[in-house]
XYZ file of C-alpha atoms in Angstrom:
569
model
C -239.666 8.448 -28.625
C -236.556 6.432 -29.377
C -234.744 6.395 -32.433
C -231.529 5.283 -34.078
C -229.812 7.265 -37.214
C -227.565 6.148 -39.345
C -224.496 7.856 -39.269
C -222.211 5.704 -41.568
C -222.590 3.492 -44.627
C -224.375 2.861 -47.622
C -227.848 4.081 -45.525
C -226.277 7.149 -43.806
C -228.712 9.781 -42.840
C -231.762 7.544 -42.720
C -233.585 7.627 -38.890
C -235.869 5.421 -38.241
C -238.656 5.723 -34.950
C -238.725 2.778 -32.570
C -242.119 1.790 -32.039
C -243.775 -0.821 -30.704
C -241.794 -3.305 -28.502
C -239.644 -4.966 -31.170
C -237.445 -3.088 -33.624
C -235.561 -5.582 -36.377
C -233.068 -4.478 -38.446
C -231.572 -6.363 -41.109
C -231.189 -6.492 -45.315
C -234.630 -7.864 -45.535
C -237.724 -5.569 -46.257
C -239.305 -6.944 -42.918
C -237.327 -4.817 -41.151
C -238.156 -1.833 -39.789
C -235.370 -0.800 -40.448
C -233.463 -1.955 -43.553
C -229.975 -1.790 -44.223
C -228.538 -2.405 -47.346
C -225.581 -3.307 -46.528
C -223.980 -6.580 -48.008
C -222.241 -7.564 -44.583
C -225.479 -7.201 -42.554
C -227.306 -10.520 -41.985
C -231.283 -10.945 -43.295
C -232.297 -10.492 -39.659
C -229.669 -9.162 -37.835
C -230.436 -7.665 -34.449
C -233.500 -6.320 -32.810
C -233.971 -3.523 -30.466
C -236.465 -4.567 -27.780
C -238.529 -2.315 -25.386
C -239.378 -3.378 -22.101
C -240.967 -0.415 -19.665
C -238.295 2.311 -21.086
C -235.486 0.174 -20.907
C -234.096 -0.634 -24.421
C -231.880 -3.636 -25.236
C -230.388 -4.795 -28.415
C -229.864 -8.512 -29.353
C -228.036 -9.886 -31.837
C -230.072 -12.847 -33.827
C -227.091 -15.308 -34.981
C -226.081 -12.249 -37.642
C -222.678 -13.531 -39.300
C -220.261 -10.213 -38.639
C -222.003 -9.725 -35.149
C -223.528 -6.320 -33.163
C -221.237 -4.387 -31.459
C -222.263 -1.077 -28.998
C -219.370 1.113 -28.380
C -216.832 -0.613 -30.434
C -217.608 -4.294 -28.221
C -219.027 -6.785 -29.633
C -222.152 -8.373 -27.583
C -224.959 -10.562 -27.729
C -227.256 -8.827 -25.992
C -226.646 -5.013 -24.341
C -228.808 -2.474 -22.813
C -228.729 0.826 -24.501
C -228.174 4.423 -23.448
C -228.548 7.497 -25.521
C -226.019 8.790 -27.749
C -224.443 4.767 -27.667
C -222.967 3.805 -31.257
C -224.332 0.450 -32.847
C -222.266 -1.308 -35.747
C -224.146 -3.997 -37.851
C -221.921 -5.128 -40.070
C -219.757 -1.758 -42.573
C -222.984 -0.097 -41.077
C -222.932 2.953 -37.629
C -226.191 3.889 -36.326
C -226.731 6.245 -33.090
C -229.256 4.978 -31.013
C -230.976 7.990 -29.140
C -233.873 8.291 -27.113
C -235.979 11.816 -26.246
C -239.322 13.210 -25.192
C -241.574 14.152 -27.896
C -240.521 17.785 -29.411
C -242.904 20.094 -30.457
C -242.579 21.789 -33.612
C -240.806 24.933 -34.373
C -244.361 26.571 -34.811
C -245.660 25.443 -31.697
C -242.837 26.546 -29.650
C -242.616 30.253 -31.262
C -246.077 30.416 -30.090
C -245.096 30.080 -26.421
C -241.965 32.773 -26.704
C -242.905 36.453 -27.827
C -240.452 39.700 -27.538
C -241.005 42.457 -26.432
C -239.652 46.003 -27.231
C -240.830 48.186 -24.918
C -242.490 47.937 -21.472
C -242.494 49.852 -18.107
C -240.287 47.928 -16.465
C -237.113 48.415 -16.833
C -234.002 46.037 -16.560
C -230.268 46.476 -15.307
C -227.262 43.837 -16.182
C -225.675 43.616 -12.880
C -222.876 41.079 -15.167
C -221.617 40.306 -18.212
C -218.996 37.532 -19.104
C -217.734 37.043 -22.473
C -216.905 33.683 -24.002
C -213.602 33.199 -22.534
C -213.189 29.899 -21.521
C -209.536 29.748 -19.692
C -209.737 30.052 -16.045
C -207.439 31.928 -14.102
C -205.936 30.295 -10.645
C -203.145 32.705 -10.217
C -202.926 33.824 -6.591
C -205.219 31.626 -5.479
C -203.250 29.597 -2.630
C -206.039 28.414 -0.502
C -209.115 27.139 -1.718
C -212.112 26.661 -0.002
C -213.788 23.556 0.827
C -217.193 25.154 -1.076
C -214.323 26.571 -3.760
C -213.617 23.304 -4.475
C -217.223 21.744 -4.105
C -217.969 24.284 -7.302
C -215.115 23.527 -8.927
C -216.231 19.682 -9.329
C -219.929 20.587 -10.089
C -218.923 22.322 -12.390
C -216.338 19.817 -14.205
C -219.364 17.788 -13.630
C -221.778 20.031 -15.477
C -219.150 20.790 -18.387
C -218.216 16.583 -18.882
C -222.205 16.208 -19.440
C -222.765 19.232 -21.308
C -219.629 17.568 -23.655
C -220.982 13.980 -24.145
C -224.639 15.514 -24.469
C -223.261 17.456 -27.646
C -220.927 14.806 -28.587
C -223.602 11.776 -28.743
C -226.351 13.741 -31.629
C -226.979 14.961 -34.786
C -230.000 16.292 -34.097
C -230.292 19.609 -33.418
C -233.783 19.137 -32.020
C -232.442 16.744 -29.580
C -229.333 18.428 -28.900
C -231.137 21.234 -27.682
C -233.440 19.400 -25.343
C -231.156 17.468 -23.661
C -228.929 20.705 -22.473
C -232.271 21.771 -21.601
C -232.649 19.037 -19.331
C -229.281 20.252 -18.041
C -229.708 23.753 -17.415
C -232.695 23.331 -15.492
C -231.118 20.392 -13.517
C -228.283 22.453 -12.622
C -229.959 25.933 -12.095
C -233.217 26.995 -10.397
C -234.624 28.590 -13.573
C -238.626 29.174 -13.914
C -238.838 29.078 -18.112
C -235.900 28.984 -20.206
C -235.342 28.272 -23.880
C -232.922 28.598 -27.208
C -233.285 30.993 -30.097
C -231.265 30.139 -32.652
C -230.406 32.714 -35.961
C -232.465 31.822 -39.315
C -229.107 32.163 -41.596
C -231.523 32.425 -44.879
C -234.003 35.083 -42.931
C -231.657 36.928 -40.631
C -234.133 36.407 -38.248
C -234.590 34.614 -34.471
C -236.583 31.343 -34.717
C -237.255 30.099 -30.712
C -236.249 26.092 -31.000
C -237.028 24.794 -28.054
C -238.821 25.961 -24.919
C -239.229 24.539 -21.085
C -240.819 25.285 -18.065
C -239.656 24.490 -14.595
C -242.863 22.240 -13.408
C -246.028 24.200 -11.568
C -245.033 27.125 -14.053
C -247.912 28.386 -15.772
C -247.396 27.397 -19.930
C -250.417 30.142 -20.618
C -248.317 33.139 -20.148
C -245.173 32.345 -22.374
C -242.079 33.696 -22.677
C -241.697 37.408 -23.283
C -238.218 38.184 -24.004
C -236.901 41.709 -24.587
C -235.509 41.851 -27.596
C -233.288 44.726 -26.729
C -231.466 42.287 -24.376
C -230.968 39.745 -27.641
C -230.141 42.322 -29.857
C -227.040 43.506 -26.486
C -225.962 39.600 -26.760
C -225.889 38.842 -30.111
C -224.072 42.144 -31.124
C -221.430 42.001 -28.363
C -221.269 38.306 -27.910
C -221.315 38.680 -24.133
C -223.849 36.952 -21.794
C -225.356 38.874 -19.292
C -227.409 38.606 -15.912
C -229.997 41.154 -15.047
C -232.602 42.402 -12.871
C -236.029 44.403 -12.937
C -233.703 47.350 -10.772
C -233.807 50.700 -12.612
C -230.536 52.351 -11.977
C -228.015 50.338 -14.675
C -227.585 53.596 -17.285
C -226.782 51.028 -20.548
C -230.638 50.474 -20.867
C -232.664 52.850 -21.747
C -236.162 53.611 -20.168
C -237.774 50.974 -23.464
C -235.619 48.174 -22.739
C -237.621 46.425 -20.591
C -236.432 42.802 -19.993
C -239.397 40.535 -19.578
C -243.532 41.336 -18.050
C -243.929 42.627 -14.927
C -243.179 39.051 -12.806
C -239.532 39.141 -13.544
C -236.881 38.971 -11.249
C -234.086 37.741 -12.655
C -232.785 36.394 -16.512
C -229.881 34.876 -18.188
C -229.333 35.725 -21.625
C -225.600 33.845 -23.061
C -224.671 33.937 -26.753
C -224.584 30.833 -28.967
C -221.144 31.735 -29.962
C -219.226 29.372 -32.057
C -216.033 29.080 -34.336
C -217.477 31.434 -37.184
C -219.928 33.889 -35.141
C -223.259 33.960 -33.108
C -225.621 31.068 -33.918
C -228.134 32.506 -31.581
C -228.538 33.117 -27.480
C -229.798 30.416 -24.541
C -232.343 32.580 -22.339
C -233.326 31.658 -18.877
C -235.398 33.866 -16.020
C -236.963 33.071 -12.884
C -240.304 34.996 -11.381
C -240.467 37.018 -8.473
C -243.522 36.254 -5.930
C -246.121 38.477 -4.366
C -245.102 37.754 -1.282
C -241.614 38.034 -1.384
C -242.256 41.450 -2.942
C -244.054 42.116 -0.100
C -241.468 40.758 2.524
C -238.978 42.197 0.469
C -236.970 38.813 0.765
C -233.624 38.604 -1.301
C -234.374 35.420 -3.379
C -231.906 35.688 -5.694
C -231.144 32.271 -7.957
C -228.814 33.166 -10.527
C -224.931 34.011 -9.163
C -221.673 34.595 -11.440
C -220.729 31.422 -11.456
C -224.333 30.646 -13.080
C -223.683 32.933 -15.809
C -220.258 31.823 -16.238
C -221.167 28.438 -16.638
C -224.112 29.396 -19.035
C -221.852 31.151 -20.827
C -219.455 28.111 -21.197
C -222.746 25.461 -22.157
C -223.871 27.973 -24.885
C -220.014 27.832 -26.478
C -219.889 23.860 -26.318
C -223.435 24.186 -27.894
C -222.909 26.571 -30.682
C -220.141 24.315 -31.712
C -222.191 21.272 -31.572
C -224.865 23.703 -33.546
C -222.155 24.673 -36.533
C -220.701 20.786 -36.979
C -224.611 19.703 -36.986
C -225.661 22.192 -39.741
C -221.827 21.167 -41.480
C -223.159 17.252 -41.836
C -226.437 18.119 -42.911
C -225.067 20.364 -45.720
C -222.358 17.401 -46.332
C -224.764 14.785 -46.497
C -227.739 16.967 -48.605
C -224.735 17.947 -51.358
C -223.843 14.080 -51.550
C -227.186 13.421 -52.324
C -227.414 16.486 -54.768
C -224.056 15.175 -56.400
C -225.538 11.563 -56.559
C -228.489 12.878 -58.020
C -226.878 15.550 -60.587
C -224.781 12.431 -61.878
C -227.805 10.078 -61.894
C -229.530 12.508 -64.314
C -226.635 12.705 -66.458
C -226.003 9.646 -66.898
C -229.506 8.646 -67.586
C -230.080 11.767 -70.170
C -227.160 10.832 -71.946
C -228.021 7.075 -71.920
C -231.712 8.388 -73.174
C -230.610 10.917 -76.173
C -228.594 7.937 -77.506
C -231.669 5.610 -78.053
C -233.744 8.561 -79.027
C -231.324 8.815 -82.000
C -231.156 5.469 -82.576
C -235.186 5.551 -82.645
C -234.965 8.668 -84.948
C -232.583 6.990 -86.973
C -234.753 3.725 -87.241
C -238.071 5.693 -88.238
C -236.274 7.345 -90.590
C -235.507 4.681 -92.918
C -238.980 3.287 -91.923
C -240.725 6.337 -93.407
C -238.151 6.049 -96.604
C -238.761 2.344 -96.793
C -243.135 3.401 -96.765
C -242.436 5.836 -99.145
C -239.701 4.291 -101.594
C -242.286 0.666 -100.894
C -238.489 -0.768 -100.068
C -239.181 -3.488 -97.699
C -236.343 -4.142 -96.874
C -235.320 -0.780 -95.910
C -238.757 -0.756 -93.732
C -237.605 -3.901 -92.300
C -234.225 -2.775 -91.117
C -235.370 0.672 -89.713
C -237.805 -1.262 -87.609
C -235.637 -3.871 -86.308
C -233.667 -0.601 -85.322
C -236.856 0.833 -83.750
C -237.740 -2.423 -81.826
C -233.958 -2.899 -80.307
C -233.966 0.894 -79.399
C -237.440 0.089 -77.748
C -235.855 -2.803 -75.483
C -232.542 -0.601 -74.616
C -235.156 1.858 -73.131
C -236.798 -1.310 -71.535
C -233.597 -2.718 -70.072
C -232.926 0.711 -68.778
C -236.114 1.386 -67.011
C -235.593 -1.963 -65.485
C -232.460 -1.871 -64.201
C -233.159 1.449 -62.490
C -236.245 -0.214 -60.662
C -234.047 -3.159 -59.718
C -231.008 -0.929 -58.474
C -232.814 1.353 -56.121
C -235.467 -0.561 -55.181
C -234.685 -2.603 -51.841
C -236.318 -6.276 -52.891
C -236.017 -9.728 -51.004
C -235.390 -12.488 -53.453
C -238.086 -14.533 -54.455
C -237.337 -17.969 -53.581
C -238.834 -21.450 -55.210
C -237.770 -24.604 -55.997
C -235.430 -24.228 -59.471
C -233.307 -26.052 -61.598
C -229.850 -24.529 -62.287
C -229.452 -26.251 -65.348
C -232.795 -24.819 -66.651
C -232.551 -21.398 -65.832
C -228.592 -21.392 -67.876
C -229.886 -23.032 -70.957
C -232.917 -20.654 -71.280
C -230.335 -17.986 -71.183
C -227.639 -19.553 -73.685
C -231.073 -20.124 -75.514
C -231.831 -16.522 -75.636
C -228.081 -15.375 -76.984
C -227.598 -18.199 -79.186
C -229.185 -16.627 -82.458
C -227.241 -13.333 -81.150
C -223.991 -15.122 -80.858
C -224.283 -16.714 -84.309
C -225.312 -13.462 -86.486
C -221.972 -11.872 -85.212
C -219.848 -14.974 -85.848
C -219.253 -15.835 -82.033
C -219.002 -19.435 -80.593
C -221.106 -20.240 -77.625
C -220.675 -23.067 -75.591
C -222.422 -24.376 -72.277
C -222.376 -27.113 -70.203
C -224.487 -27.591 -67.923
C -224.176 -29.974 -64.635
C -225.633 -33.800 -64.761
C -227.501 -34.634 -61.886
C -228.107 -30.959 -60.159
C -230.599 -30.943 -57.807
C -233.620 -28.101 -57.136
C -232.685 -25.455 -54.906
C -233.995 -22.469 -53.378
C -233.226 -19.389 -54.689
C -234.572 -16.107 -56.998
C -235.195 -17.991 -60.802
C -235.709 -14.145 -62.697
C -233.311 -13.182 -60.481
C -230.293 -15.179 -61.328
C -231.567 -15.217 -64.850
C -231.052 -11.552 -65.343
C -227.695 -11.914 -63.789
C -226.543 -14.485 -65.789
C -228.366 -12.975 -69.243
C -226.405 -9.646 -67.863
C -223.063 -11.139 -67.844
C -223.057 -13.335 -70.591
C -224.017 -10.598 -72.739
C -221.521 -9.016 -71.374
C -219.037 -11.747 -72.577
C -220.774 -11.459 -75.873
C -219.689 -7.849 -76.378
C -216.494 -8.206 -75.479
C -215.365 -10.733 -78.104
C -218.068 -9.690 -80.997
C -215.043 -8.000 -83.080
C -213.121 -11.359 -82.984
C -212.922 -13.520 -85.633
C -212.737 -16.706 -83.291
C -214.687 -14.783 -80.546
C -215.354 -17.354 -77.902
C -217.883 -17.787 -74.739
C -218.165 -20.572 -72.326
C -220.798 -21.131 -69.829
C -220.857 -23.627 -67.334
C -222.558 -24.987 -63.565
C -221.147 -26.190 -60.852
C -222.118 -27.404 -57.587
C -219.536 -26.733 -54.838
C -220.310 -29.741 -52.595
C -217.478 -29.328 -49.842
C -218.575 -25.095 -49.652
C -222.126 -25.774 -50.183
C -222.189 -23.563 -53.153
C -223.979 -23.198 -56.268
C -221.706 -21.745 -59.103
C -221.964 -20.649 -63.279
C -218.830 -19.344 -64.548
C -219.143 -17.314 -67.388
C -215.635 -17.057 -69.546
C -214.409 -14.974 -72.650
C -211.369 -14.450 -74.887
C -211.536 -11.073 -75.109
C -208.856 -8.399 -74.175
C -209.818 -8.683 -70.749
C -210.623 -6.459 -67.828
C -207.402 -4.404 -65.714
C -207.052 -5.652 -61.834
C -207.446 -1.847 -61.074
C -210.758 -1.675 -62.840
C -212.839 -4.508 -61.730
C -214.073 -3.343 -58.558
C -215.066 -0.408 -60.981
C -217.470 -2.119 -63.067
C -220.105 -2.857 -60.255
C -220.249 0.766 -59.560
C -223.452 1.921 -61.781
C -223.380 3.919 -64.697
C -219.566 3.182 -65.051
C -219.676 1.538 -68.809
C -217.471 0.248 -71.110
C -219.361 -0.072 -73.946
C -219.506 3.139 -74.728
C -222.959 4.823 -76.226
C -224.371 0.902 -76.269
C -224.187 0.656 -72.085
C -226.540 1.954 -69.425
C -223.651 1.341 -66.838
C -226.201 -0.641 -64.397
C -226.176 -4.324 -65.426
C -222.998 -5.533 -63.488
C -224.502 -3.290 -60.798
C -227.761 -5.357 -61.118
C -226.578 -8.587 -60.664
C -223.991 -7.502 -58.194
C -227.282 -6.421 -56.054
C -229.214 -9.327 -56.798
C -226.523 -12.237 -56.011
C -225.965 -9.959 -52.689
C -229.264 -10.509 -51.810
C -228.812 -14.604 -51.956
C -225.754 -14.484 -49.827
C -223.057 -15.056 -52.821
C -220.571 -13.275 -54.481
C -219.086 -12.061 -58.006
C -215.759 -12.669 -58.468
C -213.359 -11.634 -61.416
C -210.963 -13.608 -63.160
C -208.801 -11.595 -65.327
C -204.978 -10.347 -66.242
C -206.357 -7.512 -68.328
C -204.816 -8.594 -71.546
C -206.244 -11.593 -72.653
C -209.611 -13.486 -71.268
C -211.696 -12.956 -68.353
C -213.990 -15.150 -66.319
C -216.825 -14.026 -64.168
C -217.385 -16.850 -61.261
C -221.170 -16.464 -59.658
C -221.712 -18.306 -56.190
C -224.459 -18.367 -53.996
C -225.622 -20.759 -50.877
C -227.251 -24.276 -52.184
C -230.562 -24.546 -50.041
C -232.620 -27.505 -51.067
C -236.261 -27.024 -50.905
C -236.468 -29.880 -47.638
C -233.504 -28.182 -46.347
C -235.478 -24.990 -46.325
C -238.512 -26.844 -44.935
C -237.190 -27.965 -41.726
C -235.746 -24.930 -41.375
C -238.841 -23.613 -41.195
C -240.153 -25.942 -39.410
C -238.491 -24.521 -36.395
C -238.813 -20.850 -37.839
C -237.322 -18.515 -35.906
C -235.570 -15.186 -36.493
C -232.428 -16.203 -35.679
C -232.761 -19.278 -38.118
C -233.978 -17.189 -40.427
C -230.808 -15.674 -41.012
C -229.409 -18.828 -42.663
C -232.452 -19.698 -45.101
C -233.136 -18.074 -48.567
C-alpha cells in the first residue's frame, strides 16, 4: 500500500496510508493528511491513484509542491521521491503489504542438528575495495559483470537511500536479490539488541515454491557468520572438516545457500540468507545445477554492508526522533506541574483564610480568601484550555462577525480589571466596519490574550497605559487590532521567543501558552502577529488576518472547488 512519511517539519515522523483514490493534504482537518505547518495552504495538494500509477497535484497552494527539489503542478510519483509542501518534507513510498514480524518467524525455523551435513566451499569477508592489479585484458563477459554489477550496487544504494522504514527497506532489497540471483527462498534475520536474540524480518519465496515447508536455517551456519563476520556459500557435500557431523545446513532438499553478515559501522546487525533446492531428478541425473558463483556471494556480501548501514542510520532516527518526543514531553510535564503547584498554593492559601474567616465569622476575610479561590479556579481553567487549543489541530469556525463587537466585549471584560489596578484603557473601534468571515471565540481569545498581556505589563505604573484599536486595511485586504502599551517593552532577540509555549514572563502568574494560542489561532485564518518594540520603552502587538465578506465567501462557494477553497475562510 502506498504511503508518504514525514521526514521534516513541525509533523516529522507522522506516516500516513494512501487509500482510496484521492489523498489531500493540507492545514485543514479534512485532510487525510494534516500538516500543521503555517506555510502549507488549507488544501494544498492531493495525491491521486489511478490503476497503480500515483500523481500529485498541486491545488492553487500559495508556496507551491515541489518533488525532488522542482517545483510542479502536477508530477507522477516514484518510490523513495521527496515531496515539499511548504517548511514541510514527506517521502512518498509505495510497497506490497508486509506481514508481521510474527507471521514471518512462523515461516523460518533453525535447526541444530540434522543428517545432512553442509560444506562452505567460500567465504568472503566484508571488504569492499576491488583489486584490478594485473589485470590487462578483460573479457568481454569480465566486463558484462562488471556493469551488472555497478548496476546491482547503484540500486541496492538508492533502494537504502530513499526509506526509513526498515520494513520496507528490507523488502525492496528483497525484490533485488531475487531479481538478480536464482534463489528458491531467501530472507533477513536481523539481531534483537534488547534480547540478544535473531528475530526473521522478512521472508520470500521465488514463485511455484512451496510456502508450507518454511525456511529451516542451521543455526550453526548463523552463529559461523555472525561471529566471524564473513559470508559464506555452501553445499549439502560432506567432506569440508570446519563443520562438524551436527551442523547440518538446511532439510534434506538443499543444494545450495548464501548466508552474508549484516555488518555495519559498529558490528553485526544480523545475516541475509538465501538457498536454492535440489530436484529429484537432477539427483538422479546427477546434473551440476549449480546457481550461486563467487561473484554471487561477493555481491551478497557487498548488499548486506550497504544494508546494515541503512539498518544502523534507520534505528539512529528512530531513537532521535522517540528522545525528541521524550524531551518534549519531559518539559511539557514540567512546565505544567510547576504551573499546577502554583495555583494549588494559591487555592491552599485562599481556603485558608476562608476557613479563618468561617471560624473568626470575619466576612471579609471569607470574602477575600474566596475571591482567591475563584481566580485560582479560572488560572486552572485558562490552563486546561489553552492546552486543548495548542495541541489540538482545529479549523476555524467561520460566521458572519462584527470586528467592532467582538473588541469592545473584550475591553468590556478588562475594563473593571484595568481600573482596580489604576491602569488607563482606551479603544477605538472602526466606524463603518463591515461583517466578515472569520473565527468570533477565536479572535476573541486572542485579543483577550494579548491585551491582558498589555495589562500586566504596565500594572506597576502609575500612568500605566493600553490602547486598543481596528483597522481595516483596504489596499491589503486586511483586517487589523493593534494592541499597544507603555511598558518597558519586549528585546528584538526575545520576541520570536514569546510564541514558543511555556516560555513566560510573568513569572509564577503565566502558563507560557497564551501568545502561543493566539499565534495558532490567527495562523489558522491566514494572518500574522507582528511585534512592535525597542525593548525599553512600549510595545505594540499588530494582529492581521484576510477580510472575507460573508457574499464574498458565498460566491466563492458557489463555484466550490478545492482549489478555491484554498482562498476562503
Amino acid at each position: 500500500m502506498p504511503f508518504v512519511y514525514v521526514i521534516q517539519g513541525f509533523d516529522q515522523g507522522v506516516r500516513e496510508d494512501i487509500e482510496g483514490s484521492v489523498f489531500r493534504i493540507g492545514r485543514d482537518s479534512s485532510n487525510q493528511l494534516q500538516l500543521r505547518d503555517s506555510e502549507v495552504s488549507r488544501h494544498h495538494a492531493e495525491i491521486r491513484l489511478v490503476d497503480g500509477d500515483a500523481t500529485v497535484h498541486d491545488l492553487g497552494s500559495s508556496n507551491g509542491t515541489f518533488v525532488n527539489g522542482v517545483e510542479c503542478k502536477k508530477k507522477a510519483l516514484s518510490t523513495g521521491d521527496r515531496i515539499q509542501f511548504g517548511s514541510t518534507h514527506v517521502i512518498f513510498s509505495t510497497r506490497a503489504e508486509v506481514r508481521t514480524n510474527s507471521e514471518i518467524s512462523s515461516d523460518v525455523s533453525f535447526q541444530g542438528s540434522d543428517e545432512q551435513v553442509s560444506q562452505i566451499i567460500k567465504s568472503v569477508t566484508p571488504d569492499l575495495s576491488v583489486d584490478i592489479s594485473g589485470q590487462n585484458v578483460v573479457t568481454n563477459q569480465r566486463s558484462d559483470d562488471v556493469k551488472k554489477h555497478l548496476q546491482v550496487m547503484y540500486r541496492t544504494t538508492m533502494a537504502v537511500s530513499q526509506t526509513l522504514d526498515i520494513d520496507e527497506l528490507l523488502e525492496r532489497l528483497m525484490d533485488l536479490i531475487f531479481e538478480w540471483v536464482a534463489a528458491d527462498r531467501g530472507c533477513f534475520i536481523l539481531l534483537d539488541e534488547k534480547t540478544n536474540s535473531m528475530l526473521p524480518m522478512a521472508s520470500r519465496y521465488r514463485e511455484g515454491i512451496n510456502e508450507q515447508d518454511g525456511i529451516i536455517i542451521s543455526q550453526r551456519i548463523v552463529d559461523y557468520v555472525m561471529e566471524r563476520c564473513e559470508g559464506v556459500l555452501t553445499t549439502d557435500a560432506r567432506d569440508d572438516t570446519r563443520w562438524e557431523a551436527a551442523g547440518s545446513i538446511v532439510g534434506n532438499n538443499i543444494k545450495e545457500a548464501i548466508c552474508v553478515p549484516l555488518g555495519g559501522r559498529y558490528g553485526v546487525v544480523g545475516v541475509i540468507y538465501i538457498d536454492t533446492s535440489r530436484t529429484d531428478e537432477a539427483e538422479i541425473i546427477k546434473q551440476d545445477l549449480t546457481r550461486f558463483n563467487d561473484e554471487h556471494l561477493k555481491m551478497m556480501v557487498a548488499i548486506g554492508h550497504q544494508a546494515a548501514l541503512a539498518i544502523e542510520d534507520t534505528r539512529f532516527y528512530s531513537s532521535m526522533v522517540q528522545a525528541e518526543r521524550l524531551a518534549a514531553m519531559g518539559q511539557t510535564i514540567t512546565a505544567i506541574s510547576h504551573h499546577i503547584k502554583n495555583i494549588i498554593q494559591g487555592v491552599n492559601g485562599g481556603s485558608y483564610l476562608v476557613d479563618e474567616g468561617q471560624k473568626s465569622r470575619d466576612w471579609k476575610t471569607l470574602e477575600k480568601g474566596w475571591q482567591i479561590v475563584q481566580r485560582n479556579q479560572q488560572r486552572i481553567s485558562d490552563l486546561v484550555l489553552d492546552m486543548l487549543t495548542f495541541s489540538k489541530n482545529r479549523r476555524p469556525e467561520v460566521s458572519s462577525s462584527n470586528l467592532n463587537n467582538i473588541t469592545e466585549d473584550v475591553v468590556d471584560i478588562l475594563r473593571r480589571r484595568a481600573d482596580s489596578e489604576g491602569s488607563q484603557l482606551y479603544y477605538e473601534g472602526l466606524a463603518g466596519i463591515h461583517q466578515y468571515m472569520f473565527d468570533p471565540d477565536g479572535i476573541h481569545r486572542v485579543l483577550l490574550n494579548i491585551a491582558s498581556n498589555a495589562l500586566d505589563a504596565v500594572k506597576e505604573l502609575k500612568n500605566g497605559k493600553v490602547t486598543v484599536l481596528v483597522d481595516h486595511d483596504m489596499n491589503e485586504r486586511m483586517l487589523q487590532v493593534s494592541i499597544s502599551d507603555n511598558g518597558q517593552g519586549i528585546l528584538p532577540e526575545l520576541q520570536e521567543k514569546v510564541f514558543h509555549a511555556f516560555v513566560s514572563g510573568k513569572g509564577a502568574t503565566g502558563t507560557g501558552l497564551g501568545l502561543a494560542v493566539s499565534q495558532k489561532i490567527i495562523r489558522e485564518h491566514n494572518g500574522t502577529i507582528e511585534i512592535e518594540s525597542d525593548g525599553k520603552k512600549g510595545t505594540c502587538f499588530l494582529i492581521r488576518w484576510p477580510s472575507v465578506s460573508p457574499t464574498e465567501r458565498m460566491e466563492r462557494l458557489r463555484d466550490s472547488s478545492i482549489v478555491e477553497q484554498n482562498k476562503i475562510q
